[in-house]
Amino acid sequence: MFKIVLDAGHGRNTPGKRCLKSLDPAETREWVLNARICDKVERLLADYSGYELLRVDDRTGAADVALKKRTDAANRWGADLYLSVHHNAGLGGRNGGGPEVYVYTSPSAKTVEYQKIIHDCFVARVGKFGNRANEMPRKNLHVCRETHMPSVLIECGFMDSPGDVPLILSEEFADKASQGLVDALVKIGALKAREEEKVEVKFEDIGGHYAEKQIREVFEMGIMNGVDETHFNPNEPVTRAQAAIIARNVVRYITGK
């Protein structure tokens, strides 16, 4: 299993982390933008297998989880990749912006490889925008320095750029950004689409049954098996043990865990 740590940066009420008011009267908080993309990444990953996922931020945004607590959790878990999602600032309303994909100042070869894949997949989905001279910089950032696995921090755009703000606030951008990150995770982790794992249904006792379609679907989804390769016994009762297995398989199908 490829173990992915996903990190929506900051908390909902972290001071200063918001869009510039003159460009966004609602002053949308950075955590809202970060978490929206991370949540979409999780949902898209449910269509794949071969991974485990750990969120190290507070999903509610109520707390800005300390950076050390985040990286310690990733290290204890033995992650294969740490991906931190952020949105940038620093232009003060001036023109410019664009994405930046950071790694540590002295990264491993694998980290550099992952950085380029994440950058390229992200840009392939959202398109080129901004004026960054170097979209793949290196910097002494805690989550990149203190992790024991390849760690990449992506700044998806600038919250104080006249060009970036309308873009990063849009749902369409979040959809494209999350799909780009998932494209990268699929490539890096060699994840497989669940539909590729479908096994032909050969049950001899479901033809014409009122639940034939549903039986085929739950079998292909990996939620229920037959009693053997050719029999499902569609009219037999389910035991408590079997119900527990089915419930666990449903959770695994939805979450990928």
Coordinates of N, CA and C in Angstrom, one line a residue:
M1 N 0.8 -1.2 0.0 CA 0.0 0.0 0.0 C 0.9 1.3 0.0
F2 N 0.5 2.2 -0.8 CA 1.2 3.5 -0.9 C 0.5 4.4 0.1
K3 N 1.3 4.9 1.1 CA 0.7 5.7 2.2 C 0.9 7.2 2.0
I4 N -0.2 7.8 1.9 CA -0.3 9.3 1.5 C -0.7 10.1 2.7
V5 N 0.0 11.1 3.1 CA -0.4 12.1 4.1 C -0.9 13.3 3.3
L6 N -2.1 13.7 3.6 CA -2.7 14.9 3.0 C -2.9 16.0 4.1
D7 N -2.5 17.2 3.8 CA -2.4 18.2 4.8 C -3.0 19.5 4.3
A8 N -4.1 19.9 4.8 CA -4.7 21.2 4.4 C -4.1 22.3 5.4
G9 N -3.3 23.2 4.9 CA -2.6 24.1 5.7 C -3.4 25.0 6.6
H10 N -2.9 25.3 7.8 CA -3.5 26.2 8.7 C -4.8 25.8 9.3
G11 N -5.5 26.7 10.0 CA -6.9 26.5 10.5 C -7.7 27.6 10.0
R12 N -9.0 27.5 10.2 CA -10.0 28.4 9.7 C -9.7 29.9 10.2
N13 N -9.3 30.0 11.4 CA -9.2 31.3 12.0 C -7.7 31.7 12.2
T14 N -6.8 31.1 11.5 CA -5.4 31.5 11.7 C -5.2 33.0 11.2
P15 N -4.6 33.8 12.1 CA -4.5 35.2 11.8 C -3.8 35.5 10.4
G16 N -4.4 36.4 9.6 CA -3.8 36.9 8.4 C -3.9 36.0 7.2
K17 N -4.3 34.7 7.4 CA -4.4 33.8 6.3 C -5.7 33.9 5.6
R18 N -5.9 34.9 4.7 CA -7.1 35.1 4.0 C -6.9 35.9 2.7
C19 N -7.9 36.0 1.9 CA -7.8 36.7 0.6 C -7.8 38.2 0.9
L20 N -7.2 39.0 0.1 CA -7.1 40.4 0.2 C -8.5 41.0 0.1
K21 N -9.0 41.8 1.0 CA -10.3 42.3 1.1 C -10.7 43.1 -0.2
S22 N -9.8 43.9 -0.7 CA -10.1 44.7 -1.9 C -10.4 43.8 -3.1
L23 N -9.9 42.6 -3.1 CA -10.1 41.6 -4.2 C -11.2 40.6 -3.9
D24 N -11.5 40.4 -2.6 CA -12.5 39.5 -2.2 C -13.1 40.0 -0.9
P25 N -14.3 40.7 -1.0 CA -14.9 41.4 0.1 C -15.2 40.4 1.3
A26 N -15.4 39.1 0.9 CA -15.7 38.1 2.0 C -14.4 37.7 2.7
E27 N -13.2 38.1 2.2 CA -12.0 37.7 2.8 C -11.9 36.2 3.1
T28 N -12.1 35.4 2.1 CA -12.2 34.0 2.2 C -10.9 33.5 2.8
R29 N -11.0 32.7 3.9 CA -9.8 32.2 4.6 C -9.1 31.1 3.8
E30 N -7.7 31.2 4.0 CA -6.9 30.2 3.3 C -7.3 28.8 3.6
W31 N -7.6 28.5 4.9 CA -8.0 27.1 5.2 C -9.2 26.6 4.4
V32 N -10.1 27.5 4.1 CA -11.3 27.1 3.3 C -10.9 26.7 1.9
L33 N -10.0 27.4 1.3 CA -9.5 27.0 0.0 C -8.7 25.7 0.0
N34 N -7.8 25.6 1.0 CA -7.0 24.4 1.2 C -7.8 23.2 1.4
A35 N -8.7 23.3 2.4 CA -9.5 22.1 2.8 C -10.5 21.7 1.6
R36 N -11.0 22.7 0.9 CA -11.9 22.3 -0.3 C -11.1 21.4 -1.3
I37 N -9.9 21.8 -1.6 CA -9.1 20.9 -2.5 C -8.8 19.6 -1.9
C38 N -8.4 19.6 -0.6 CA -8.1 18.3 0.0 C -9.3 17.4 0.1
D39 N -10.4 17.9 0.4 CA -11.7 17.1 0.5 C -12.0 16.5 -0.9
K40 N -11.8 17.3 -1.9 CA -12.1 16.8 -3.3 C -11.1 15.7 -3.7
V41 N -9.8 15.9 -3.2 CA -8.8 14.9 -3.5 C -9.2 13.6 -2.9
E42 N -9.6 13.6 -1.6 CA -10.1 12.4 -1.0 C -11.2 11.7 -1.7
R43 N -12.2 12.5 -2.1 CA -13.3 11.9 -2.8 C -12.9 11.3 -4.2
L44 N -12.0 11.9 -4.9 CA -11.6 11.4 -6.2 C -10.7 10.1 -6.0
L45 N -9.9 10.1 -4.9 CA -9.1 8.9 -4.6 C -9.9 7.7 -4.3
A46 N -11.2 7.9 -3.9 CA -12.0 6.7 -3.6 C -12.3 5.8 -4.9
D47 N -12.0 6.4 -6.0 CA -12.1 5.6 -7.3 C -10.9 4.7 -7.5
Y48 N -9.9 4.8 -6.6 CA -8.7 4.0 -6.8 C -8.4 3.1 -5.6
S49 N -7.5 2.2 -5.8 CA -7.1 1.3 -4.8 C -5.6 1.3 -4.7
G50 N -5.0 0.6 -3.7 CA -3.6 0.5 -3.6 C -3.0 1.6 -2.7
Y51 N -3.8 2.3 -1.9 CA -3.2 3.4 -1.1 C -3.9 3.4 0.3
E52 N -3.3 4.0 1.2 CA -3.9 4.4 2.5 C -3.7 5.9 2.6
L53 N -4.6 6.6 3.3 CA -4.5 8.0 3.4 C -4.7 8.5 4.9
L54 N -3.9 9.5 5.2 CA -4.0 10.1 6.6 C -4.1 11.6 6.4
R55 N -5.1 12.2 7.0 CA -5.2 13.7 7.1 C -4.6 14.1 8.4
V56 N -3.7 15.0 8.4 CA -3.0 15.5 9.6 C -3.5 16.9 10.0
D57 N -4.4 17.5 9.2 CA -4.9 18.8 9.7 C -6.2 18.5 10.4
D58 N -6.8 19.6 11.0 CA -8.1 19.5 11.6 C -9.2 19.7 10.5
R59 N -9.9 18.6 10.2 CA -10.9 18.7 9.0 C -11.9 19.8 9.2
T60 N -12.2 20.1 10.5 CA -13.2 21.2 10.7 C -12.6 22.6 10.6
G61 N -11.3 22.7 10.7 CA -10.7 24.0 10.6 C -10.7 24.7 11.9
A62 N -11.3 24.1 13.0 CA -11.4 24.8 14.3 C -10.0 25.0 14.9
A63 N -9.1 24.1 14.6 CA -7.7 24.2 15.2 C -6.7 24.3 14.1
D64 N -5.7 25.1 14.3 CA -4.5 25.2 13.4 C -3.5 24.2 14.1
V65 N -3.6 22.9 13.6 CA -2.7 21.9 14.2 C -1.3 22.3 14.0
A66 N -0.5 22.2 15.1 CA 0.9 22.6 15.1 C 1.7 21.8 14.1
L67 N 2.6 22.4 13.4 CA 3.4 21.8 12.3 C 4.1 20.5 12.8
K68 N 4.7 20.6 14.1 CA 5.4 19.5 14.6 C 4.4 18.3 14.8
K69 N 3.2 18.6 15.3 CA 2.3 17.5 15.5 C 1.9 16.8 14.1
R70 N 1.8 17.6 13.1 CA 1.5 17.1 11.8 C 2.6 16.2 11.3
T71 N 3.9 16.7 11.3 CA 5.0 15.9 10.8 C 5.3 14.7 11.7
D72 N 5.1 14.8 13.0 CA 5.3 13.7 13.9 C 4.3 12.6 13.5
A73 N 3.1 12.9 13.3 CA 2.1 11.9 12.9 C 2.4 11.2 11.6
A74 N 2.9 12.0 10.7 CA 3.3 11.4 9.4 C 4.5 10.4 9.5
N75 N 5.5 10.8 10.4 CA 6.7 10.0 10.6 C 6.3 8.7 11.3
R76 N 5.5 8.8 12.3 CA 5.0 7.6 13.1 C 4.3 6.7 12.2
W77 N 3.5 7.2 11.3 CA 2.7 6.4 10.4 C 3.5 5.7 9.3
G78 N 4.7 6.2 9.0 CA 5.5 5.6 8.0 C 5.0 5.9 6.6
A79 N 4.7 7.2 6.4 CA 4.1 7.6 5.1 C 5.1 7.5 4.0
D80 N 4.6 7.4 2.8 CA 5.5 7.4 1.6 C 5.5 8.7 0.9
L81 N 4.5 9.6 1.2 CA 4.5 10.9 0.6 C 3.7 11.8 1.5
Y82 N 4.2 13.0 1.7 CA 3.5 14.1 2.5 C 3.2 15.2 1.5
L83 N 1.9 15.4 1.3 CA 1.5 16.5 0.4 C 0.7 17.5 1.2
S84 N 1.2 18.8 1.2 CA 0.6 19.9 2.0 C 0.1 20.9 1.0
V85 N -1.2 21.2 1.1 CA -1.9 22.1 0.2 C -2.1 23.5 0.8
H86 N -1.6 24.5 0.1 CA -1.7 25.9 0.6 C -2.1 26.9 -0.5
H87 N -2.4 28.1 -0.1 CA -2.5 29.2 -1.1 C -1.6 30.3 -0.6
N88 N -1.0 31.0 -1.5 CA 0.1 32.0 -1.2 C -0.4 33.4 -1.0
A89 N 0.5 34.3 -0.5 CA 0.3 35.7 -0.4 C 1.6 36.4 -0.4
G90 N 1.6 37.7 -0.6 CA 2.8 38.5 -0.6 C 2.9 39.5 -1.7
L91 N 1.9 39.6 -2.5 CA 1.9 40.5 -3.6 C 1.2 41.9 -3.2
G92 N 0.4 41.9 -2.2 CA -0.3 43.1 -1.7 C -1.1 43.8 -2.8
G93 N -1.8 43.0 -3.6 CA -2.6 43.6 -4.6 C -2.0 43.9 -5.9
R94 N -0.7 43.6 -6.0 CA 0.1 43.9 -7.3 C -0.2 42.7 -8.2
N95 N 0.0 42.9 -9.5 CA -0.1 41.9 -10.5 C 0.9 40.8 -10.4
G96 N 0.6 39.6 -10.8 CA 1.5 38.5 -10.7 C 0.8 37.3 -10.0
G97 N 1.6 36.3 -9.7 CA 1.0 35.2 -9.0 C 1.4 33.9 -9.7
G98 N 0.5 32.9 -9.5 CA 0.7 31.6 -10.0 C 1.1 30.5 -9.0
P99 N 1.1 29.3 -9.4 CA 1.4 28.2 -8.4 C 2.9 28.1 -8.2
E100 N 3.2 27.5 -7.0 CA 4.6 27.2 -6.6 C 4.5 25.8 -5.9
V101 N 5.5 24.9 -6.3 CA 5.5 23.6 -5.7 C 6.9 23.5 -5.0
Y102 N 6.8 23.5 -3.7 CA 8.1 23.5 -2.8 C 8.5 22.2 -2.4
V103 N 9.9 22.1 -2.3 CA 10.5 21.0 -1.5 C 11.6 21.6 -0.7
Y104 N 12.2 20.7 0.2 CA 13.3 21.2 1.1 C 14.5 21.6 0.3
T105 N 15.4 22.4 0.9 CA 16.6 22.9 0.3 C 17.5 21.9 -0.3
S106 N 17.6 20.7 0.4 CA 18.5 19.7 -0.1 C 17.6 18.4 -0.2
P107 N 16.8 18.3 -1.2 CA 15.9 17.2 -1.3 C 16.5 15.9 -1.9
S108 N 15.9 14.8 -1.6 CA 16.3 13.5 -2.2 C 15.9 13.5 -3.6
A109 N 16.5 12.6 -4.4 CA 16.2 12.5 -5.8 C 14.7 12.1 -6.0
K110 N 14.2 11.3 -5.1 CA 12.8 10.9 -5.2 C 11.9 12.1 -4.9
T111 N 12.3 12.9 -4.0 CA 11.5 14.1 -3.7 C 11.4 15.0 -4.9
V112 N 12.5 15.2 -5.5 CA 12.6 16.1 -6.7 C 11.7 15.5 -7.8
E113 N 11.7 14.1 -8.0 CA 10.9 13.5 -8.9 C 9.4 13.7 -8.6
Y114 N 9.0 13.6 -7.4 CA 7.6 13.8 -7.0 C 7.2 15.2 -7.2
Q115 N 8.1 16.1 -6.9 CA 7.9 17.6 -7.0 C 7.5 17.9 -8.5
K116 N 8.3 17.3 -9.4 CA 8.0 17.6 -10.8 C 6.7 17.0 -11.3
I117 N 6.4 15.8 -10.8 CA 5.2 15.1 -11.2 C 4.0 15.9 -10.7
I118 N 4.0 16.3 -9.5 CA 2.9 17.1 -8.9 C 2.8 18.4 -9.6
H119 N 3.8 19.1 -9.9 CA 3.8 20.4 -10.6 C 3.2 20.2 -12.0
D120 N 3.7 19.2 -12.7 CA 3.3 19.0 -14.1 C 1.8 18.6 -14.2
C121 N 1.4 17.7 -13.3 CA 0.0 17.2 -13.3 C -1.0 18.4 -12.9
F122 N -0.5 19.2 -11.9 CA -1.4 20.3 -11.5 C -1.6 21.3 -12.6
V123 N -0.5 21.7 -13.3 CA -0.5 22.7 -14.4 C -1.3 22.1 -15.6
A124 N -1.1 20.8 -15.8 CA -1.9 20.2 -16.9 C -3.4 20.3 -16.8
R125 N -3.8 20.3 -15.5 CA -5.3 20.4 -15.3 C -5.8 21.9 -15.2
V126 N -5.0 22.7 -14.4 CA -5.5 24.1 -14.2 C -5.1 25.1 -15.3
G127 N -4.0 24.7 -16.1 CA -3.5 25.6 -17.1 C -2.4 26.5 -16.5
K128 N -1.7 27.1 -17.4 CA -0.6 28.0 -17.0 C -1.2 29.4 -16.6
F129 N -0.8 29.9 -15.4 CA -1.2 31.3 -15.0 C -0.2 31.8 -14.1
G130 N -0.1 33.2 -14.0 CA 0.8 33.8 -13.1 C 2.1 34.1 -13.8
N131 N 3.1 34.6 -13.0 CA 4.4 35.0 -13.5 C 5.6 34.5 -12.7
R132 N 5.4 33.4 -12.1 CA 6.5 32.9 -11.3 C 7.7 32.5 -12.2
A133 N 8.9 33.0 -11.8 CA 10.1 32.7 -12.6 C 10.5 31.2 -12.3
N134 N 10.2 30.7 -11.1 CA 10.5 29.4 -10.8 C 9.4 28.8 -10.1
E135 N 8.6 27.9 -10.7 CA 7.4 27.3 -10.1 C 7.8 26.0 -9.3
M136 N 9.0 25.6 -9.2 CA 9.5 24.5 -8.4 C 10.6 24.9 -7.5
P137 N 10.4 25.8 -6.6 CA 11.5 26.3 -5.7 C 11.8 25.3 -4.6
R138 N 13.0 25.6 -3.9 CA 13.4 24.8 -2.7 C 13.4 25.8 -1.6
K139 N 12.9 25.4 -0.4 CA 12.9 26.3 0.7 C 12.9 25.5 2.0
N140 N 13.4 26.2 3.1 CA 13.5 25.5 4.4 C 12.2 25.6 5.1
L141 N 11.2 24.8 4.7 CA 9.9 24.7 5.3 C 9.8 23.6 6.2
H142 N 9.1 23.7 7.4 CA 9.1 22.7 8.4 C 8.6 21.4 7.8
V143 N 7.4 21.4 7.1 CA 6.8 20.1 6.7 C 7.7 19.4 5.6
C144 N 8.6 20.2 5.0 CA 9.5 19.6 4.0 C 10.8 19.1 4.7
R145 N 11.2 19.8 5.7 CA 12.4 19.5 6.4 C 12.3 18.4 7.5
E146 N 11.2 18.4 8.2 CA 11.1 17.5 9.4 C 10.4 16.1 9.1
T147 N 10.1 15.9 7.8 CA 9.4 14.6 7.5 C 10.5 13.6 7.0
H148 N 10.2 12.3 7.3 CA 11.2 11.3 7.0 C 10.9 10.7 5.6
M149 N 9.9 11.2 4.9 CA 9.6 10.8 3.6 C 9.6 11.9 2.6
P150 N 9.5 11.7 1.3 CA 9.4 12.8 0.4 C 8.2 13.7 0.7
S151 N 8.4 15.0 0.8 CA 7.4 16.0 1.2 C 7.3 17.1 0.2
V152 N 6.1 17.4 -0.2 CA 5.9 18.5 -1.2 C 4.8 19.4 -0.7
L153 N 5.1 20.7 -0.8 CA 4.1 21.7 -0.4 C 3.7 22.5 -1.6
I154 N 2.5 22.5 -2.0 CA 2.0 23.3 -3.1 C 1.2 24.5 -2.7
E155 N 1.7 25.7 -3.3 CA 0.9 26.9 -3.1 C 0.1 27.0 -4.4
C156 N -1.2 26.9 -4.3 CA -2.0 26.8 -5.5 C -2.3 28.1 -6.3
G157 N -1.9 29.2 -5.7 CA -2.1 30.5 -6.2 C -2.1 31.6 -5.1
F158 N -2.1 32.9 -5.5 CA -1.9 34.0 -4.6 C -3.3 34.6 -4.2
M159 N -3.5 34.7 -2.9 CA -4.7 35.3 -2.3 C -4.8 36.8 -2.4
D160 N -3.7 37.4 -2.8 CA -3.6 38.9 -3.0 C -3.2 39.3 -4.4
S161 N -3.5 38.5 -5.3 CA -3.2 38.8 -6.7 C -4.5 39.1 -7.5
P162 N -4.6 40.2 -8.2 CA -5.8 40.5 -8.9 C -6.2 39.4 -10.0
G163 N -5.2 38.8 -10.5 CA -5.4 37.7 -11.5 C -5.7 36.4 -10.9
D164 N -5.1 36.1 -9.7 CA -5.3 34.8 -9.1 C -6.6 34.6 -8.3
V165 N -7.0 35.7 -7.6 CA -8.1 35.6 -6.7 C -9.4 35.1 -7.3
P166 N -9.9 35.7 -8.4 CA -11.1 35.2 -9.0 C -11.0 33.7 -9.5
L167 N -9.8 33.4 -9.8 CA -9.5 32.0 -10.3 C -9.6 31.0 -9.1
I168 N -8.8 31.3 -8.0 CA -8.8 30.3 -6.9 C -10.0 30.2 -6.1
L169 N -10.9 31.3 -6.2 CA -12.1 31.2 -5.5 C -13.2 30.4 -6.2
S170 N -13.0 30.1 -7.4 CA -14.0 29.4 -8.2 C -14.0 27.9 -7.9
E171 N -15.2 27.3 -8.0 CA -15.3 25.8 -7.8 C -14.6 25.1 -8.9
E172 N -14.7 25.7 -10.1 CA -14.1 25.0 -11.3 C -12.6 24.8 -11.1
F173 N -11.9 25.9 -10.5 CA -10.5 25.8 -10.2 C -10.2 24.7 -9.2
A174 N -11.0 24.6 -8.2 CA -10.8 23.6 -7.1 C -11.0 22.2 -7.7
D175 N -11.9 22.0 -8.6 CA -12.1 20.7 -9.2 C -10.9 20.4 -10.1
K176 N -10.4 21.3 -10.8 CA -9.2 21.0 -11.7 C -8.0 20.8 -10.9
A177 N -7.8 21.6 -9.8 CA -6.6 21.5 -9.0 C -6.6 20.1 -8.3
S178 N -7.7 19.7 -7.7 CA -7.8 18.4 -7.0 C -7.6 17.3 -8.0
Q179 N -8.1 17.4 -9.2 CA -7.9 16.3 -10.2 C -6.5 16.2 -10.6
G180 N -5.8 17.4 -10.7 CA -4.4 17.4 -11.0 C -3.6 16.7 -9.9
L181 N -3.9 17.0 -8.7 CA -3.2 16.4 -7.6 C -3.4 14.9 -7.5
V182 N -4.6 14.5 -7.8 CA -4.9 13.0 -7.9 C -4.2 12.4 -9.0
D183 N -4.2 13.0 -10.2 CA -3.4 12.5 -11.3 C -1.9 12.2 -10.9
A184 N -1.4 13.1 -10.1 CA 0.0 13.0 -9.6 C 0.1 11.8 -8.6
L185 N -0.8 11.7 -7.7 CA -0.8 10.7 -6.7 C -1.0 9.3 -7.3
V186 N -1.8 9.2 -8.3 CA -2.0 7.9 -9.1 C -0.7 7.5 -9.7
K187 N 0.0 8.5 -10.4 CA 1.2 8.2 -11.1 C 2.3 7.8 -10.1
I188 N 2.5 8.6 -9.0 CA 3.5 8.4 -8.1 C 3.3 7.0 -7.3
G189 N 2.1 6.8 -6.9 CA 1.8 5.6 -6.1 C 1.4 4.4 -6.9
A190 N 1.4 4.5 -8.2 CA 1.0 3.4 -9.1 C -0.4 2.9 -8.7
L191 N -1.3 3.8 -8.4 CA -2.7 3.4 -7.9 C -3.4 2.9 -9.1
K192 N -4.4 2.0 -8.8 CA -5.2 1.4 -9.9 C -6.7 1.8 -9.8
A193 N -7.3 2.2 -10.9 CA -8.7 2.5 -10.9 C -9.5 1.3 -10.5
R194 N -10.4 1.4 -9.7 CA -11.2 0.3 -9.2 C -11.9 -0.5 -10.3
E195 N -12.3 0.3 -11.3 CA -13.0 -0.4 -12.4 C -12.1 -1.4 -13.2
E196 N -10.8 -1.1 -13.1 CA -9.8 -2.0 -13.7 C -9.8 -3.4 -13.0
E197 N -10.3 -3.4 -11.8 CA -10.2 -4.6 -11.0 C -11.4 -5.5 -11.0
K198 N -12.4 -5.1 -11.8 CA -13.6 -5.8 -11.9 C -13.4 -7.2 -12.4
V199 N -14.1 -8.2 -11.8 CA -14.0 -9.6 -12.2 C -15.4 -10.0 -12.8
E200 N -15.3 -10.7 -13.8 CA -16.5 -11.1 -14.5 C -17.4 -11.9 -13.6
V201 N -18.7 -11.6 -13.5 CA -19.6 -12.3 -12.7 C -20.1 -13.5 -13.4
K202 N -20.0 -14.7 -12.8 CA -20.3 -16.0 -13.4 C -21.3 -16.7 -12.5
F203 N -22.1 -16.1 -11.8 CA -23.1 -16.8 -10.9 C -24.2 -17.4 -11.8
E204 N -24.5 -18.6 -11.6 CA -25.5 -19.4 -12.4 C -26.9 -19.2 -11.8
D205 N -27.0 -18.7 -10.6 CA -28.3 -18.7 -9.9 C -28.9 -17.3 -9.7
I206 N -28.4 -16.3 -10.5 CA -29.0 -15.0 -10.4 C -29.7 -14.5 -11.7
G207 N -29.6 -15.3 -12.7 CA -30.2 -14.9 -14.0 C -31.8 -14.7 -13.8
G208 N -32.3 -13.6 -14.1 CA -33.7 -13.3 -14.0 C -34.2 -13.0 -12.6
H209 N -33.2 -13.0 -11.6 CA -33.6 -12.6 -10.3 C -33.9 -11.1 -10.2
Y210 N -34.8 -10.7 -9.4 CA -35.2 -9.3 -9.3 C -34.0 -8.4 -8.9
A211 N -33.0 -9.0 -8.2 CA -31.8 -8.2 -7.7 C -30.6 -8.6 -8.5
E212 N -30.7 -9.1 -9.7 CA -29.6 -9.5 -10.5 C -28.6 -8.3 -10.7
K213 N -29.1 -7.2 -11.1 CA -28.3 -6.0 -11.4 C -27.5 -5.6 -10.1
Q214 N -28.2 -5.5 -9.0 CA -27.6 -5.1 -7.8 C -26.5 -6.1 -7.3
I215 N -26.8 -7.4 -7.5 CA -25.9 -8.4 -7.1 C -24.6 -8.3 -7.9
R216 N -24.7 -8.1 -9.2 CA -23.6 -7.9 -10.1 C -22.7 -6.7 -9.6
E217 N -23.4 -5.6 -9.3 CA -22.8 -4.3 -8.9 C -22.0 -4.5 -7.6
V218 N -22.6 -5.1 -6.6 CA -21.9 -5.2 -5.3 C -20.7 -6.2 -5.4
F219 N -20.9 -7.2 -6.3 CA -19.7 -8.1 -6.5 C -18.6 -7.4 -7.1
E220 N -18.9 -6.6 -8.2 CA -17.8 -5.9 -8.9 C -17.2 -4.8 -8.1
M221 N -17.9 -4.3 -7.1 CA -17.4 -3.3 -6.2 C -16.6 -3.9 -5.1
G222 N -16.6 -5.2 -4.9 CA -15.9 -5.9 -3.9 C -16.5 -5.9 -2.5
I223 N -17.9 -5.6 -2.5 CA -18.6 -5.5 -1.3 C -19.1 -6.9 -0.8
M224 N -19.6 -7.7 -1.8 CA -20.1 -9.0 -1.5 C -19.5 -10.1 -2.5
N225 N -19.3 -11.3 -2.0 CA -18.9 -12.4 -2.8 C -20.0 -13.4 -2.9
G226 N -19.8 -14.4 -3.7 CA -20.7 -15.5 -3.8 C -20.3 -16.6 -2.8
V227 N -21.1 -17.6 -2.7 CA -20.7 -18.7 -1.8 C -19.6 -19.6 -2.4
D228 N -19.6 -19.5 -3.8 CA -18.4 -20.1 -4.5 C -18.4 -19.3 -5.9
E229 N -17.6 -19.8 -6.8 CA -17.4 -19.0 -8.0 C -18.6 -18.9 -8.9
T230 N -19.5 -19.9 -8.8 CA -20.7 -19.9 -9.7 C -22.0 -19.8 -9.0
H231 N -22.0 -19.6 -7.7 CA -23.3 -19.5 -6.9 C -23.3 -18.4 -5.9
F232 N -24.4 -17.6 -5.9 CA -24.5 -16.5 -5.0 C -25.5 -16.8 -3.9
N233 N -26.4 -17.8 -4.1 CA -27.5 -18.1 -3.2 C -28.2 -16.8 -2.8
P234 N -28.9 -16.2 -3.8 CA -29.5 -14.8 -3.5 C -30.6 -14.8 -2.5
N235 N -31.2 -15.9 -2.2 CA -32.4 -15.9 -1.3 C -32.0 -16.4 0.1
E236 N -30.7 -16.7 0.3 CA -30.3 -17.2 1.6 C -30.1 -16.0 2.6
P237 N -30.4 -16.2 3.9 CA -30.2 -15.1 4.9 C -28.8 -14.8 5.1
V238 N -28.5 -13.6 5.6 CA -27.1 -13.1 5.9 C -26.9 -13.2 7.4
T239 N -25.8 -13.8 7.8 CA -25.4 -13.9 9.2 C -24.9 -12.6 9.8
R240 N -24.8 -12.5 11.1 CA -24.2 -11.2 11.7 C -22.7 -11.1 11.2
A241 N -22.0 -12.2 11.2 CA -20.6 -12.1 10.7 C -20.5 -11.6 9.3
Q242 N -21.4 -12.2 8.4 CA -21.4 -11.7 7.1 C -21.7 -10.3 6.9
A243 N -22.7 -9.8 7.7 CA -23.1 -8.4 7.7 C -21.9 -7.5 8.1
A244 N -21.1 -7.9 9.1 CA -20.0 -7.2 9.5 C -19.0 -7.0 8.4
I245 N -18.7 -8.1 7.7 CA -17.8 -8.1 6.6 C -18.3 -7.2 5.5
I246 N -19.6 -7.2 5.2 CA -20.2 -6.4 4.1 C -20.0 -4.9 4.5
A247 N -20.3 -4.6 5.8 CA -20.2 -3.2 6.3 C -18.8 -2.7 6.1
R248 N -17.8 -3.5 6.5 CA -16.4 -3.1 6.4 C -16.0 -2.9 4.9
N249 N -16.5 -3.8 4.0 CA -16.2 -3.6 2.6 C -16.8 -2.3 2.0
V250 N -18.0 -1.9 2.6 CA -18.6 -0.7 2.1 C -17.7 0.5 2.5
V251 N -17.2 0.5 3.8 CA -16.4 1.6 4.2 C -15.1 1.6 3.4
R252 N -14.5 0.4 3.1 CA -13.3 0.4 2.3 C -13.5 0.9 0.9
Y253 N -14.7 0.6 0.3 CA -15.0 1.1 -1.0 C -15.1 2.6 -1.0
I254 N -15.7 3.2 0.0 CA -15.9 4.6 0.0 C -14.7 5.4 0.4
T255 N -13.9 4.9 1.3 CA -12.7 5.7 1.8 C -11.4 5.2 1.2
G256 N -11.4 4.0 0.7 CA -10.1 3.5 0.2 C -9.2 2.9 1.3
K257 N -9.7 2.9 2.5 CA -8.9 2.4 3.6 C -9.3 1.0 4.0

